[in-house]
Rosetta silent file (secondary structure, phi, psi, omega in degrees, C-alpha in Angstrom):
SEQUENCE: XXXXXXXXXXXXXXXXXXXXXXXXXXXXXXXXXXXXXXXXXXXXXXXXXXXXXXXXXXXXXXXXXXXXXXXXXXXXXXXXXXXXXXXXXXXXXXXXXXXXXXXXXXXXXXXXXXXXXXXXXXXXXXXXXXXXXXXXXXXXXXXXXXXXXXXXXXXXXXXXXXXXXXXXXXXXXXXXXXXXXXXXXXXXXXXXXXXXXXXXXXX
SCORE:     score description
SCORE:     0.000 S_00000001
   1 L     0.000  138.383 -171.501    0.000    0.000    0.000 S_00000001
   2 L   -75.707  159.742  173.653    1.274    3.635   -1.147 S_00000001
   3 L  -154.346  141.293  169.285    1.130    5.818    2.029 S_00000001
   4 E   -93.719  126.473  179.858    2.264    9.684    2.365 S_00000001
   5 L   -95.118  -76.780 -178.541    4.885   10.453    5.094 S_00000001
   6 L  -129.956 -159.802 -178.657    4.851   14.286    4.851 S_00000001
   7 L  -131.837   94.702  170.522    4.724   17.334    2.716 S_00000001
   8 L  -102.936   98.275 -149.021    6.829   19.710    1.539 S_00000001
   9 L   -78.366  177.891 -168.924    5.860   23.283    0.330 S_00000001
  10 E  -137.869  135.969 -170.896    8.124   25.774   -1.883 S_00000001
  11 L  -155.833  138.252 -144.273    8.045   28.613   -0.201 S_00000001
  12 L   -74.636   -6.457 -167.189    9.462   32.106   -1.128 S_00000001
  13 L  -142.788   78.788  161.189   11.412   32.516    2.144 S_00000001
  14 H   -10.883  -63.540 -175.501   12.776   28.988    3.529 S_00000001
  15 H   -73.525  -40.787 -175.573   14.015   29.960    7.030 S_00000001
  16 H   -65.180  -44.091 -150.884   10.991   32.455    8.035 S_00000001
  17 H   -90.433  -10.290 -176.127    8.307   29.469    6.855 S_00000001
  18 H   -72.682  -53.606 -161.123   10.530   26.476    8.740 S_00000001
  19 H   -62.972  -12.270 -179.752   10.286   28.661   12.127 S_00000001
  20 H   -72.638  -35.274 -179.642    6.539   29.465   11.510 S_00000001
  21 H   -93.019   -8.424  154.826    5.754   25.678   11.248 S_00000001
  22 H   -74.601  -63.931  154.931    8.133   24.532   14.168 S_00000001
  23 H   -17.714  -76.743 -172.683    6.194   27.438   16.256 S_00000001
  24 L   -64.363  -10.893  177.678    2.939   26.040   14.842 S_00000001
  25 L    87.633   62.247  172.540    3.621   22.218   16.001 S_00000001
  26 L  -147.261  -20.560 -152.039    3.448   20.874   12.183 S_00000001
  27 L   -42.682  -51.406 -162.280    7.624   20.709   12.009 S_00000001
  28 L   -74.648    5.061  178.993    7.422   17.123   11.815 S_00000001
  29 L  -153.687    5.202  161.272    5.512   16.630    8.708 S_00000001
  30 L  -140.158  115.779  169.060    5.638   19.570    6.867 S_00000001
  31 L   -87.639  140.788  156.801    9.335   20.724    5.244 S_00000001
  32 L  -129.525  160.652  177.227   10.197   23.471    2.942 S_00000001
  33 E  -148.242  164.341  164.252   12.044   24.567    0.446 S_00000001
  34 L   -51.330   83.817 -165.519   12.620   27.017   -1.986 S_00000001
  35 L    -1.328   78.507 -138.856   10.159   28.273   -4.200 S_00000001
  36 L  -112.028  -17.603  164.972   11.349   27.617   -7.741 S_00000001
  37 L   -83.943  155.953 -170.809    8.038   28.261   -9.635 S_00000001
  38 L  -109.400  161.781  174.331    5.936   31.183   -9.580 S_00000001
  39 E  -149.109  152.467  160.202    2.302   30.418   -8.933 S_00000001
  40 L  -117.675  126.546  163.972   -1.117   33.050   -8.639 S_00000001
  41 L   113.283 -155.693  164.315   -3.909   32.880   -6.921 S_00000001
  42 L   -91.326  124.079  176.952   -5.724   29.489   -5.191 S_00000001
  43 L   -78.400  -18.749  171.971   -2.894   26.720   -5.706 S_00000001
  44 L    93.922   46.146  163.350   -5.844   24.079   -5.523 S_00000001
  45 E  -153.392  166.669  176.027   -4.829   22.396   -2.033 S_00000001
  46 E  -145.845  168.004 -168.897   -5.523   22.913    1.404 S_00000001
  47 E  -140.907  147.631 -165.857   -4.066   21.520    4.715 S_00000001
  48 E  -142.708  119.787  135.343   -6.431   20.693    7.862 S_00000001
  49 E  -113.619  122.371 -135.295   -5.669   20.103   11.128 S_00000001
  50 E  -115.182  134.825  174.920   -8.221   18.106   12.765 S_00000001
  51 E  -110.368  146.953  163.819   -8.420   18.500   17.121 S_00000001
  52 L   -64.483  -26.539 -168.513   -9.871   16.886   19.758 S_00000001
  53 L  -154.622 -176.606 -143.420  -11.891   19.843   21.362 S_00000001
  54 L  -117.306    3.634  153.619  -12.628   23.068   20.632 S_00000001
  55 L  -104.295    9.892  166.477   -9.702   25.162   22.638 S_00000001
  56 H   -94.036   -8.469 -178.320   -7.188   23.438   21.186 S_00000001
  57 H   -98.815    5.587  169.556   -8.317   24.539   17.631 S_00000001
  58 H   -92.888  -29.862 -167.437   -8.120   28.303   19.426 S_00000001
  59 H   -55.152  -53.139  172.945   -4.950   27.335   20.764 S_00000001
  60 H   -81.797  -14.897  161.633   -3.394   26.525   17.163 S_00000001
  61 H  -100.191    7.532  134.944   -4.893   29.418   15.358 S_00000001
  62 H   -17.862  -72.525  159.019   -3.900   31.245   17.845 S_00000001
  63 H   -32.566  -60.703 -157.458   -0.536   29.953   17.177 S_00000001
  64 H   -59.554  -79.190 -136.645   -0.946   30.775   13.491 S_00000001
  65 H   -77.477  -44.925  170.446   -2.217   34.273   13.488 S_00000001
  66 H   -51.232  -32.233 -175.235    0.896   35.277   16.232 S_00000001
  67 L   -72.450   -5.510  176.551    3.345   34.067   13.469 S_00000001
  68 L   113.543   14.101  170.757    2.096   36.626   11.197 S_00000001
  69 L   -51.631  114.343 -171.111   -0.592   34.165    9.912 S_00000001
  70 E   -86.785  173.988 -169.387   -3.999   35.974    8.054 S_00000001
  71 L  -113.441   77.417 -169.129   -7.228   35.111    9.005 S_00000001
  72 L   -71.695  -42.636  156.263   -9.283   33.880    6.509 S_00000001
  73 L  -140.907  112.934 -167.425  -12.820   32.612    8.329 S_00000001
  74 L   -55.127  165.651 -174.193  -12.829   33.249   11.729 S_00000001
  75 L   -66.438  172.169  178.798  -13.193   30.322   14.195 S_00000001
  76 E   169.324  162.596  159.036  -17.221   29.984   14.944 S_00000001
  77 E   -85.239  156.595 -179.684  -19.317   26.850   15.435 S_00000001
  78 L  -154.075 -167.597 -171.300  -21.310   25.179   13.066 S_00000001
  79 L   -82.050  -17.948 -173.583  -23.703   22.313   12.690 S_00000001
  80 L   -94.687  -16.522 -148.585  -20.301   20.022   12.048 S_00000001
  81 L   153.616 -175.347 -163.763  -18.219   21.288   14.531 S_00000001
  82 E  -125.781  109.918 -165.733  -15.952   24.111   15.708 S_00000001
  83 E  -158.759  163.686  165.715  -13.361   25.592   13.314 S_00000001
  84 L  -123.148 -147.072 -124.318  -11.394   28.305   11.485 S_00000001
  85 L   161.921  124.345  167.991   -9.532   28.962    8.277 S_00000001
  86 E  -153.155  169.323  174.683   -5.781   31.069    8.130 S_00000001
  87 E  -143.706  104.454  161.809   -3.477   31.128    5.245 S_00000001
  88 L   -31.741  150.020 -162.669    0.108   31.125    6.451 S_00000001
  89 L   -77.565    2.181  168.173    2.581   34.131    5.371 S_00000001
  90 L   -97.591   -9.950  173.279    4.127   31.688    2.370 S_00000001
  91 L   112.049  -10.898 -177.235    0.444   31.255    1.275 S_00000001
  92 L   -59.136  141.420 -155.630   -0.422   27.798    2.318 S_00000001
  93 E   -95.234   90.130  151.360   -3.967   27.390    3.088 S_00000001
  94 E  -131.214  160.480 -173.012   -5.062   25.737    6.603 S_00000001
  95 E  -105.441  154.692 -137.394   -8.146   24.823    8.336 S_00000001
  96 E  -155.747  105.871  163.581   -8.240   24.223   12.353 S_00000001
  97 E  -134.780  165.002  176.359  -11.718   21.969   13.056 S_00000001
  98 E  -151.776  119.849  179.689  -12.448   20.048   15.727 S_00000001
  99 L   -51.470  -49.364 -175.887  -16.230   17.708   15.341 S_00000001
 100 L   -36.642  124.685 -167.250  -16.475   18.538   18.818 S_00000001
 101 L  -121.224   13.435 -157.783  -18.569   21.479   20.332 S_00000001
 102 L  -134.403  111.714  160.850  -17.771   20.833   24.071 S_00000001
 103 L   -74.680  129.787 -155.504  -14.305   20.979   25.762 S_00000001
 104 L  -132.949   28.856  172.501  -13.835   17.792   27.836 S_00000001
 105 L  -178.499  178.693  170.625  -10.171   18.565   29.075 S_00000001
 106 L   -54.274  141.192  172.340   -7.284   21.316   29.011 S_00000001
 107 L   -54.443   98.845  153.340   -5.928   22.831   25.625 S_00000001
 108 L   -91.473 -173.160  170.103   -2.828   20.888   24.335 S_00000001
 109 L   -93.791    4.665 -174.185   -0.915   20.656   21.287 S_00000001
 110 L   -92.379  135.560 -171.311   -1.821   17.623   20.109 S_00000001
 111 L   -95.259  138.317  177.827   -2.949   16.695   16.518 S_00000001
 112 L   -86.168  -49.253 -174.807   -5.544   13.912   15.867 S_00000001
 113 L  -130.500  166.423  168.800   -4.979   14.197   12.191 S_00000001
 114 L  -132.299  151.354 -149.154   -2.925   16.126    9.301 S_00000001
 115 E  -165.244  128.939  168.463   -5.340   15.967    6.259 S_00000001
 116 E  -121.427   82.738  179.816   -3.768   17.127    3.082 S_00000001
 117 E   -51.412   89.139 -163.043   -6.608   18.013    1.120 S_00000001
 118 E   -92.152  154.148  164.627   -5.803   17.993   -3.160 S_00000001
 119 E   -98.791   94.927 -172.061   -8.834   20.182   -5.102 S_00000001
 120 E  -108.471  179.354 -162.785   -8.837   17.977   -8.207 S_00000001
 121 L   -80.330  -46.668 -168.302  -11.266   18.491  -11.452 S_00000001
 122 L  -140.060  113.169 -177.020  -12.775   15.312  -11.483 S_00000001
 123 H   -55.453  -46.369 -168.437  -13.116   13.015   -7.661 S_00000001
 124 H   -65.918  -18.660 -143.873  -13.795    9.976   -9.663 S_00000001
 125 H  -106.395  -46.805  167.015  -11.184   10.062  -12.036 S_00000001
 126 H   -77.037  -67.637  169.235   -8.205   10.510   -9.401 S_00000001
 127 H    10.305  -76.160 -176.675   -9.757    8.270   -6.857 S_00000001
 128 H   -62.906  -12.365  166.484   -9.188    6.040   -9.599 S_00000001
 129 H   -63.437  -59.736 -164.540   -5.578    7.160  -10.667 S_00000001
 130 H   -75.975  -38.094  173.587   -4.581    7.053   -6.816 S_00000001
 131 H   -73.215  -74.384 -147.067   -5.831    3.257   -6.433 S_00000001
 132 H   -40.610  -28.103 -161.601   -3.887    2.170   -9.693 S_00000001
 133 L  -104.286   44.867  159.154   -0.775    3.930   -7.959 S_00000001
 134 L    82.630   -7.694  169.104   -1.388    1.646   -4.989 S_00000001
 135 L   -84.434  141.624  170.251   -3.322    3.725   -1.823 S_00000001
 136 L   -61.348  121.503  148.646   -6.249    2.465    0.090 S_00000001
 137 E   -44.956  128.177  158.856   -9.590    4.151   -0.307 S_00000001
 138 E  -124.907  -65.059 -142.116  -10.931    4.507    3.822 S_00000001
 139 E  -118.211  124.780  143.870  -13.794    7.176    3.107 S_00000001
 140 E  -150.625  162.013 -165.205  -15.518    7.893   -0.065 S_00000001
 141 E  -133.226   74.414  150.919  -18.728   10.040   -0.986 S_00000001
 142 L    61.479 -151.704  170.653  -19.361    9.536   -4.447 S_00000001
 143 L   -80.359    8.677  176.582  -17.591   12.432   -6.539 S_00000001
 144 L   -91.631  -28.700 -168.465  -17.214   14.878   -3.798 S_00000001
 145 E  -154.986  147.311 -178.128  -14.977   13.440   -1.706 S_00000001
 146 E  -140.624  131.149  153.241  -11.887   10.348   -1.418 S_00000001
 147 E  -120.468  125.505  163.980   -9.951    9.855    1.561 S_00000001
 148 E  -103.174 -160.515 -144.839   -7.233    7.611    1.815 S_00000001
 149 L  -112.849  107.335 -152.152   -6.160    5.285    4.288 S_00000001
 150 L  -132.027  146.766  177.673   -2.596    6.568    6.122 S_00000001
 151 L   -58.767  166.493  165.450   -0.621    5.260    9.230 S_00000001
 152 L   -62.859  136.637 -171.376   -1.050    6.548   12.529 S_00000001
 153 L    32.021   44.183  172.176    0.795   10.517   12.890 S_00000001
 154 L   -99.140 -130.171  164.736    1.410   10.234    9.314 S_00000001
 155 L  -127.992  140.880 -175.970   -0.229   12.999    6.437 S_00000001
 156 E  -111.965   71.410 -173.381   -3.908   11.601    5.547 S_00000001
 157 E   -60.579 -172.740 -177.223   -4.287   12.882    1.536 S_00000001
 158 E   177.072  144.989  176.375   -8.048   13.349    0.456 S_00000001
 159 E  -105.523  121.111 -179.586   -9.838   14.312   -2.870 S_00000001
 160 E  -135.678  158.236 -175.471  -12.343   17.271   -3.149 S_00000001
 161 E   -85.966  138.772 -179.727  -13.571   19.134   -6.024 S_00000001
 162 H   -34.116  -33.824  168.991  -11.411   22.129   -7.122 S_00000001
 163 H   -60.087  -56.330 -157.639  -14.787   24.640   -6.347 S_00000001
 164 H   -71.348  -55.719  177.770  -15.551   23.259   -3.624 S_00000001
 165 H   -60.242  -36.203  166.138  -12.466   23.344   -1.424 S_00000001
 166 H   -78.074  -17.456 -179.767  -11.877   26.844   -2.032 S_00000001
 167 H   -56.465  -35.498 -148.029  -15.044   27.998   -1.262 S_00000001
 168 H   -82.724  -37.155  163.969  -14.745   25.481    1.869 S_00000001
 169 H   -90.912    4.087  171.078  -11.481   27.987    2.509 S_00000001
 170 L    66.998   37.161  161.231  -13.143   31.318    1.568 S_00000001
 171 L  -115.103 -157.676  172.336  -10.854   32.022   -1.465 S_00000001
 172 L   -66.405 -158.460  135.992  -11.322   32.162   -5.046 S_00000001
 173 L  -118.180   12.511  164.450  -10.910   28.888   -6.881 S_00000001
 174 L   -89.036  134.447  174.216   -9.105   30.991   -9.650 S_00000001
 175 L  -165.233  171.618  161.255   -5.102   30.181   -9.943 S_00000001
 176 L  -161.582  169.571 -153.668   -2.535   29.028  -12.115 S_00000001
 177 E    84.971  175.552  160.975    1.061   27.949  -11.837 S_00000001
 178 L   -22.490  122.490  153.101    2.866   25.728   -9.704 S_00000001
 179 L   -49.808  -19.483 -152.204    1.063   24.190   -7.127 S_00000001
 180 L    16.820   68.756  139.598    4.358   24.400   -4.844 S_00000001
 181 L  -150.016  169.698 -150.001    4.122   21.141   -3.144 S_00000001
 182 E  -137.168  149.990  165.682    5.582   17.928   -3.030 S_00000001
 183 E  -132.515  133.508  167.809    4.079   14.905   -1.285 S_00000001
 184 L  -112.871  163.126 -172.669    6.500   12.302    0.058 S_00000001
 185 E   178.282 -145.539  166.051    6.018    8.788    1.040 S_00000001
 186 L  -125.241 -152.993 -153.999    7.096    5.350   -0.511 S_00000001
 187 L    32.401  178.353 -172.276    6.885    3.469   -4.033 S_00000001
 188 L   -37.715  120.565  179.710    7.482    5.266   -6.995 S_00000001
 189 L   -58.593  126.435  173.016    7.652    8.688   -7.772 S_00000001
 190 E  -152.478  166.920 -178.315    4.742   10.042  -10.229 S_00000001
 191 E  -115.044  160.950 -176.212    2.719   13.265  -10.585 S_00000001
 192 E  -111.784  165.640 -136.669   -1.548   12.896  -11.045 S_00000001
 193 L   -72.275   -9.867  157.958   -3.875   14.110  -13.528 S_00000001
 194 L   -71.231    7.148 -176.143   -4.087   17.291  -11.662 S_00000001
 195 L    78.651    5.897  175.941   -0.194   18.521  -11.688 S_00000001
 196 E   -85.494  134.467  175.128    0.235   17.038   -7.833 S_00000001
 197 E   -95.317  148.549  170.625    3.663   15.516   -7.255 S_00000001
 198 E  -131.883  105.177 -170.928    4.678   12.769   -5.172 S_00000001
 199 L  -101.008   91.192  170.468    8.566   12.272   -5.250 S_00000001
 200 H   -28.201  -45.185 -144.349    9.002    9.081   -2.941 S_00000001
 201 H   -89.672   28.702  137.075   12.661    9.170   -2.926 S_00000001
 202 H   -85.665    0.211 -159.233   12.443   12.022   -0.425 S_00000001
 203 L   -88.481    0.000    0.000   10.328   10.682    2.208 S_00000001
C-alpha cells in the first residue's frame, strides 16, 4: 500500500516558513524549500488540522495568526463542529476543526490528524488514478470526496472538487502555476492528472 509520510511546500522565504511551522507544532511533517516556480492565486490544495476539542483549535490558530498568519474565516461553530480557516505568510492554506462542540479537558498541542486536502477536477477520475498507484480508499462520498487510508501521525491525503475546497477555505478557486508542493512517502515517484507531485525518494 502507497502511504504519504509528509509534505513539503516551496516557499518564497525557507528559514521564516521552517520557524513558523516549528512554532505552529506541524515541524514534523511539513518541510520546505525554496520556491522555484511562480504560482497566482488558489494553488488548488488545502491543509487541515483536525483537534480533539474546541480550545485546542483556538490554541493553534492562535498559534498561526501570532506568526504573522492571516485570518481567513474566523473560528465559529457550526452544525459540524468548531473551526477556522488562516493562510500562512508563504500562502499555504489551513483549516483548524475540531467535530467537537464541548471541551472535555485542558488545551494541548496535540494533533488527531494532518489531512492534506488535493482540489482535483474530477473526484472519480483521481480516486481512480490514486488506487492504480497503490493507496487504500478509507472514506468515499461519491464524486465529492476520497480519503485515503494513512498510518497513525502520518499525512492523511483526500480528494475534493477544485470549487468546492476553495469555497470550503473562503478564497477564489481561480489560480494558475505551480502548485508548490511535493508529497512524500514510498513506491514510486509520479505526478496525477491534476499537476500534484509525489517524489518518494524524499520521504
Amino acid at each position: 500500500m502507497t502511504t504519504a509520510e509528509s509534505v513539503i511546500l516551496e516557499v518564497p522565504d525557507p528559514a521564516a516558513a521552517q520557524s513558523f511551522y516549528a512554532a505552529f507544532g506541524v515541524g514534523d511533517r511539513v518541510h520546505v524549500r525554496a520556491a522555484q516556480t511562480p504560482t497566482t492565486g488558489f494553488r488548488g490544495y488545502t491543509l487541515s488540522l483536525v483537534v480533539s476539542q474546541p480550545n485546542i483549535v483556538d490554541v493553534f490558530v492562535g498559534a498561526a495568526l501570532d506568526g504573522g498568519a492571516t485570518e481567513l474565516k474566523p473560528v465559529k461553530k457550526s452544525f459540524w463542529g468548531y473551526g477556522g480557516v488562516v493562510q500562512a505568510p508563504d500562502g499555504a492554506i489551513w483549516k483548524i476543526a475540531t467535530s467537537s462542540k464541548k471541551n472535555t479537558g485542558p488545551a494541548t498541542r496535540e494533533i488527531e490528524d494532518l489531512v492534506l486536502l488535493l482540489g482535483v477536477d474530477d473526484v472519480k477520475a483521481s480516486k481512480q488514478f490514486y488506487v492504480d498507484h497503490g493507496l487504500e480508499v478509507s472514506k468515499s462520498y461519491g464524486r465529492k470526496y476520497v480519503q485515503f487510508t494513512a498510518p497513525p501521525a502520518k499525512l492523511t491525503v483526500a480528494l475534493y472538487g477544485r470549487k468546492a475546497l476553495a469555497k470550503d477555505a473562503g478564497v477564489s478557486p481561480d489560480g494558475n502555476g505551480s502548485h508548490r508542493i511535493v508529497i512524500t512517502g514510498d513506491g514510486e515517484p509520479f505526478t496525477d492528472p491534476d499537476g500534484f507531485a509525489w517524489d518518494t525518494n524524499l520521504a
